[in-house]
């Protein structure tokens, strides 16, 4: 088993019932495989868009499974069933609004409806939780923007040292003084 565990949560009523394939959760897993040169383990959950289930799953992946990073997809829009940001805020001790700000800024280059997205990020204990949109193309665009800061954030949380495949994405860490 790897020391680095990454949680992937897909919030989708239909995918959780098997009505359609979860391509968004697969897109996150594929992106992590592209990005990371460190060995890691994915802890995957596909659940309905229910706030209490989202909160329980985030807590489980952070507190019990020991994921240093939990990445969610789905539930970040304005629809009545979209409750992922609320679940994230309820389980986190610290919110990291810069993640959502940058992801929306990047997404606005591609679609004007990016302003409708409410993705965010926060810290629960020693885990970073990042909410992503639901479309695979948007997932990659958003992760390309924010992931350079993720390994250092996990360093600051006293998590495992994550190395990236620098030919794909370069992690930023301040130079030692």
Short mmCIF file of N, CA, C and O in Angstrom, two decimals, residues 6-81:
data_model
loop_
_atom_site.label_atom_id
_atom_site.label_comp_id
_atom_site.label_asym_id
_atom_site.label_seq_id
_atom_site.Cartn_x
_atom_site.Cartn_y
_atom_site.Cartn_z
N UNK A 6 -5.17 9.24 -2.45
CA UNK A 6 -5.95 10.32 -3.04
C UNK A 6 -7.39 9.85 -3.18
O UNK A 6 -7.67 8.84 -3.82
N UNK A 7 -8.29 10.60 -2.55
CA UNK A 7 -9.70 10.28 -2.64
C UNK A 7 -10.32 10.94 -3.86
O UNK A 7 -10.00 12.07 -4.18
N UNK A 8 -11.18 10.21 -4.53
CA UNK A 8 -11.94 10.73 -5.67
C UNK A 8 -13.41 10.47 -5.39
O UNK A 8 -13.80 9.32 -5.20
N UNK A 9 -14.19 11.54 -5.35
CA UNK A 9 -15.63 11.43 -5.09
C UNK A 9 -16.38 12.00 -6.29
O UNK A 9 -16.19 13.16 -6.65
N UNK A 10 -17.25 11.19 -6.88
CA UNK A 10 -18.17 11.66 -7.90
C UNK A 10 -19.53 11.81 -7.25
O UNK A 10 -20.06 10.85 -6.71
N UNK A 11 -20.07 13.04 -7.30
CA UNK A 11 -21.41 13.30 -6.78
C UNK A 11 -22.37 13.33 -7.97
O UNK A 11 -22.41 14.31 -8.71
N UNK A 12 -23.08 12.24 -8.17
CA UNK A 12 -24.00 12.13 -9.30
C UNK A 12 -25.09 11.12 -8.98
O UNK A 12 -24.79 9.95 -8.75
N UNK A 13 -26.33 11.58 -8.99
CA UNK A 13 -27.44 10.67 -8.76
C UNK A 13 -27.45 9.57 -9.81
O UNK A 13 -27.55 8.38 -9.48
N UNK A 14 -27.33 9.95 -11.07
CA UNK A 14 -27.45 8.96 -12.16
C UNK A 14 -26.25 8.02 -12.23
O UNK A 14 -26.42 6.82 -12.42
N UNK A 15 -25.04 8.54 -12.10
CA UNK A 15 -23.87 7.65 -12.15
C UNK A 15 -23.86 6.70 -10.96
O UNK A 15 -23.49 5.53 -11.09
N UNK A 16 -24.28 7.20 -9.79
CA UNK A 16 -24.28 6.33 -8.60
C UNK A 16 -25.29 5.19 -8.73
O UNK A 16 -25.14 4.15 -8.10
N UNK A 17 -26.34 5.39 -9.56
CA UNK A 17 -27.35 4.34 -9.80
C UNK A 17 -26.99 3.48 -11.01
O UNK A 17 -27.74 2.58 -11.37
N UNK A 18 -25.86 3.77 -11.69
CA UNK A 18 -25.46 3.00 -12.85
C UNK A 18 -26.22 3.35 -14.12
O UNK A 18 -26.14 2.62 -15.10
N UNK A 19 -26.94 4.47 -14.12
CA UNK A 19 -27.68 4.90 -15.31
C UNK A 19 -26.71 5.30 -16.41
O UNK A 19 -26.95 5.07 -17.58
N UNK A 20 -25.60 5.91 -16.02
CA UNK A 20 -24.53 6.15 -16.98
C UNK A 20 -23.18 6.01 -16.31
O UNK A 20 -23.08 6.01 -15.08
N UNK A 21 -22.16 5.86 -17.13
CA UNK A 21 -20.80 5.66 -16.65
C UNK A 21 -20.25 6.94 -16.03
O UNK A 21 -20.52 8.05 -16.50
N UNK A 22 -19.47 6.80 -14.99
CA UNK A 22 -18.84 7.94 -14.34
C UNK A 22 -17.56 8.32 -15.07
O UNK A 22 -16.47 7.90 -14.70
N UNK A 23 -17.68 9.12 -16.11
CA UNK A 23 -16.48 9.52 -16.87
C UNK A 23 -15.71 10.63 -16.14
O UNK A 23 -14.50 10.76 -16.34
N UNK A 24 -16.37 11.38 -15.29
CA UNK A 24 -15.70 12.46 -14.57
C UNK A 24 -14.73 11.91 -13.52
O UNK A 24 -13.60 12.38 -13.40
N UNK A 25 -15.18 10.94 -12.74
CA UNK A 25 -14.29 10.32 -11.76
C UNK A 25 -13.11 9.64 -12.42
O UNK A 25 -11.97 9.72 -11.92
N UNK A 26 -13.35 9.01 -13.56
CA UNK A 26 -12.26 8.38 -14.33
C UNK A 26 -11.29 9.46 -14.83
O UNK A 26 -10.07 9.27 -14.80
N UNK A 27 -11.81 10.62 -15.24
CA UNK A 27 -10.95 11.71 -15.73
C UNK A 27 -10.02 12.20 -14.62
O UNK A 27 -8.84 12.48 -14.88
N UNK A 28 -10.51 12.30 -13.40
CA UNK A 28 -9.65 12.71 -12.28
C UNK A 28 -8.57 11.66 -12.05
O UNK A 28 -7.39 11.99 -11.90
N UNK A 29 -8.95 10.39 -12.03
CA UNK A 29 -7.97 9.33 -11.80
C UNK A 29 -6.91 9.32 -12.90
O UNK A 29 -5.71 9.20 -12.61
N UNK A 30 -7.33 9.47 -14.16
CA UNK A 30 -6.37 9.51 -15.27
C UNK A 30 -5.43 10.70 -15.16
O UNK A 30 -4.23 10.60 -15.43
N UNK A 31 -5.98 11.85 -14.74
CA UNK A 31 -5.15 13.05 -14.58
C UNK A 31 -4.11 12.83 -13.49
O UNK A 31 -2.94 13.19 -13.67
N UNK A 32 -4.49 12.23 -12.38
CA UNK A 32 -3.53 11.96 -11.30
C UNK A 32 -2.42 11.02 -11.79
O UNK A 32 -1.25 11.22 -11.47
N UNK A 33 -2.79 10.03 -12.60
CA UNK A 33 -1.79 9.12 -13.15
C UNK A 33 -0.82 9.86 -14.06
O UNK A 33 0.38 9.55 -14.08
N UNK A 34 -1.32 10.84 -14.81
CA UNK A 34 -0.45 11.67 -15.66
C UNK A 34 0.46 12.57 -14.83
O UNK A 34 1.63 12.74 -15.14
N UNK A 35 -0.11 13.17 -13.80
CA UNK A 35 0.61 14.19 -13.01
C UNK A 35 1.68 13.63 -12.09
O UNK A 35 2.71 14.26 -11.89
N UNK A 36 1.41 12.50 -11.44
CA UNK A 36 2.26 12.08 -10.32
C UNK A 36 3.30 11.05 -10.71
O UNK A 36 3.00 10.08 -11.39
N UNK A 37 4.53 11.30 -10.26
CA UNK A 37 5.58 10.29 -10.40
C UNK A 37 5.70 9.46 -9.13
O UNK A 37 6.23 8.36 -9.15
N UNK A 38 5.21 9.99 -8.00
CA UNK A 38 5.16 9.23 -6.75
C UNK A 38 4.14 8.11 -6.90
O UNK A 38 3.14 8.26 -7.60
N UNK A 39 4.38 7.02 -6.18
CA UNK A 39 3.37 5.96 -6.13
C UNK A 39 2.22 6.46 -5.26
O UNK A 39 2.45 7.13 -4.25
N UNK A 40 1.00 6.13 -5.66
CA UNK A 40 -0.15 6.55 -4.89
C UNK A 40 -1.28 5.56 -5.08
O UNK A 40 -1.27 4.76 -6.00
N UNK A 41 -2.24 5.66 -4.18
CA UNK A 41 -3.42 4.80 -4.22
C UNK A 41 -4.65 5.68 -4.34
O UNK A 41 -4.76 6.70 -3.64
N UNK A 42 -5.58 5.31 -5.21
CA UNK A 42 -6.85 6.03 -5.36
C UNK A 42 -7.90 5.34 -4.49
O UNK A 42 -8.03 4.12 -4.51
N UNK A 43 -8.63 6.14 -3.71
CA UNK A 43 -9.77 5.65 -2.95
C UNK A 43 -11.00 6.32 -3.58
O UNK A 43 -11.19 7.52 -3.45
N UNK A 44 -11.78 5.54 -4.30
CA UNK A 44 -12.85 6.07 -5.16
C UNK A 44 -14.24 5.80 -4.60
O UNK A 44 -14.51 4.72 -4.09
N UNK A 45 -15.09 6.83 -4.69
CA UNK A 45 -16.49 6.68 -4.30
C UNK A 45 -17.37 7.40 -5.34
O UNK A 45 -17.07 8.52 -5.73
N UNK A 46 -18.44 6.75 -5.75
CA UNK A 46 -19.45 7.36 -6.62
C UNK A 46 -20.75 7.35 -5.83
O UNK A 46 -21.28 6.28 -5.52
N UNK A 47 -21.23 8.54 -5.47
CA UNK A 47 -22.36 8.66 -4.54
C UNK A 47 -23.42 9.60 -5.09
O UNK A 47 -23.15 10.41 -5.98
N UNK A 48 -24.64 9.54 -4.56
CA UNK A 48 -25.68 10.47 -4.99
C UNK A 48 -25.38 11.89 -4.52
O UNK A 48 -24.62 12.11 -3.57
N UNK A 49 -26.03 12.86 -5.17
CA UNK A 49 -25.93 14.27 -4.80
C UNK A 49 -26.76 14.54 -3.55
O UNK A 49 -27.80 15.19 -3.60
N UNK A 50 -26.31 14.04 -2.44
CA UNK A 50 -27.00 14.24 -1.15
C UNK A 50 -25.98 14.81 -0.19
O UNK A 50 -24.93 14.20 0.04
N UNK A 51 -26.29 15.96 0.39
CA UNK A 51 -25.31 16.65 1.23
C UNK A 51 -24.81 15.79 2.39
O UNK A 51 -23.62 15.75 2.65
N UNK A 52 -25.71 15.09 3.08
CA UNK A 52 -25.26 14.28 4.21
C UNK A 52 -24.34 13.15 3.77
O UNK A 52 -23.35 12.85 4.44
N UNK A 53 -24.63 12.54 2.63
CA UNK A 53 -23.77 11.46 2.12
C UNK A 53 -22.42 12.03 1.68
O UNK A 53 -21.37 11.43 1.94
N UNK A 54 -22.43 13.20 1.04
CA UNK A 54 -21.18 13.85 0.65
C UNK A 54 -20.32 14.13 1.88
O UNK A 54 -19.12 13.85 1.89
N UNK A 55 -20.93 14.70 2.90
CA UNK A 55 -20.18 15.02 4.12
C UNK A 55 -19.61 13.77 4.77
O UNK A 55 -18.43 13.73 5.14
N UNK A 56 -20.43 12.72 4.89
CA UNK A 56 -19.95 11.46 5.48
C UNK A 56 -18.79 10.88 4.67
O UNK A 56 -17.81 10.38 5.25
N UNK A 57 -18.90 10.95 3.34
CA UNK A 57 -17.86 10.38 2.48
C UNK A 57 -16.57 11.18 2.58
O UNK A 57 -15.48 10.60 2.64
N UNK A 58 -16.67 12.50 2.59
CA UNK A 58 -15.47 13.33 2.76
C UNK A 58 -14.79 13.03 4.09
O UNK A 58 -13.56 12.87 4.14
N UNK A 59 -15.58 12.94 5.16
CA UNK A 59 -15.01 12.63 6.48
C UNK A 59 -14.34 11.27 6.46
O UNK A 59 -13.24 11.10 6.99
N UNK A 60 -15.00 10.28 5.85
CA UNK A 60 -14.43 8.92 5.79
C UNK A 60 -13.09 8.93 5.07
O UNK A 60 -12.11 8.36 5.55
N UNK A 61 -13.03 9.59 3.90
CA UNK A 61 -11.79 9.57 3.12
C UNK A 61 -10.66 10.32 3.82
O UNK A 61 -9.51 9.90 3.76
N UNK A 62 -10.99 11.42 4.49
CA UNK A 62 -9.97 12.19 5.20
C UNK A 62 -9.55 11.53 6.51
O UNK A 62 -8.37 11.33 6.77
N UNK A 63 -10.54 11.18 7.34
CA UNK A 63 -10.28 10.76 8.71
C UNK A 63 -9.96 9.27 8.85
O UNK A 63 -9.14 8.89 9.67
N UNK A 64 -10.63 8.44 8.06
CA UNK A 64 -10.45 7.00 8.21
C UNK A 64 -9.52 6.41 7.15
O UNK A 64 -8.62 5.64 7.47
N UNK A 65 -9.72 6.78 5.89
CA UNK A 65 -8.90 6.22 4.81
C UNK A 65 -7.52 6.89 4.75
O UNK A 65 -6.59 6.34 4.18
N UNK A 66 -7.39 8.08 5.34
CA UNK A 66 -6.09 8.76 5.38
C UNK A 66 -5.68 9.41 4.07
O UNK A 66 -4.50 9.51 3.76
N UNK A 67 -6.64 9.87 3.30
CA UNK A 67 -6.32 10.56 2.03
C UNK A 67 -5.77 11.96 2.34
O UNK A 67 -6.40 12.72 3.08
N UNK A 68 -4.63 12.28 1.77
CA UNK A 68 -4.07 13.62 1.94
C UNK A 68 -4.74 14.61 0.99
O UNK A 68 -4.74 15.82 1.23
N UNK A 69 -5.33 14.09 -0.08
CA UNK A 69 -6.02 14.89 -1.07
C UNK A 69 -7.33 14.19 -1.41
O UNK A 69 -7.34 12.98 -1.65
N UNK A 70 -8.42 14.95 -1.40
CA UNK A 70 -9.72 14.44 -1.83
C UNK A 70 -10.21 15.37 -2.92
O UNK A 70 -10.30 16.59 -2.72
N UNK A 71 -10.48 14.82 -4.10
CA UNK A 71 -10.93 15.60 -5.24
C UNK A 71 -12.34 15.16 -5.58
O UNK A 71 -12.60 13.97 -5.77
N UNK A 72 -13.26 16.14 -5.62
CA UNK A 72 -14.65 15.83 -5.94
C UNK A 72 -14.98 16.33 -7.34
O UNK A 72 -14.35 17.27 -7.84
N UNK A 73 -15.97 15.72 -7.94
CA UNK A 73 -16.50 16.20 -9.21
C UNK A 73 -18.01 16.15 -9.15
O UNK A 73 -18.59 15.21 -8.61
N UNK A 74 -18.63 17.19 -9.67
CA UNK A 74 -20.08 17.27 -9.69
C UNK A 74 -20.63 18.04 -8.52
O UNK A 74 -19.98 18.22 -7.49
N UNK A 75 -21.84 18.56 -8.72
CA UNK A 75 -22.55 19.23 -7.65
C UNK A 75 -22.09 20.64 -7.34
O UNK A 75 -22.36 21.15 -6.25
N UNK A 76 -21.39 21.30 -8.28
CA UNK A 76 -20.87 22.65 -8.00
C UNK A 76 -21.65 23.76 -8.71
O UNK A 76 -21.28 24.92 -8.58
N UNK A 77 -22.69 23.40 -9.43
CA UNK A 77 -23.45 24.41 -10.16
C UNK A 77 -24.55 25.03 -9.31
O UNK A 77 -24.63 24.82 -8.10
N UNK A 78 -25.46 25.77 -9.96
CA UNK A 78 -26.54 26.44 -9.24
C UNK A 78 -27.82 25.62 -9.08
O UNK A 78 -28.75 26.06 -8.42
N UNK A 79 -27.87 24.41 -9.65
CA UNK A 79 -29.08 23.60 -9.57
C UNK A 79 -29.42 23.26 -8.12
O UNK A 79 -28.53 23.23 -7.25
N UNK A 80 -30.67 23.00 -7.86
CA UNK A 80 -31.11 22.72 -6.49
C UNK A 80 -30.39 21.52 -5.88
O UNK A 80 -30.14 21.49 -4.68
N UNK A 81 -30.04 20.52 -6.69
CA UNK A 81 -29.37 19.32 -6.19
C UNK A 81 -27.86 19.50 -6.02
O UNK A 81 -27.20 18.62 -5.49
#
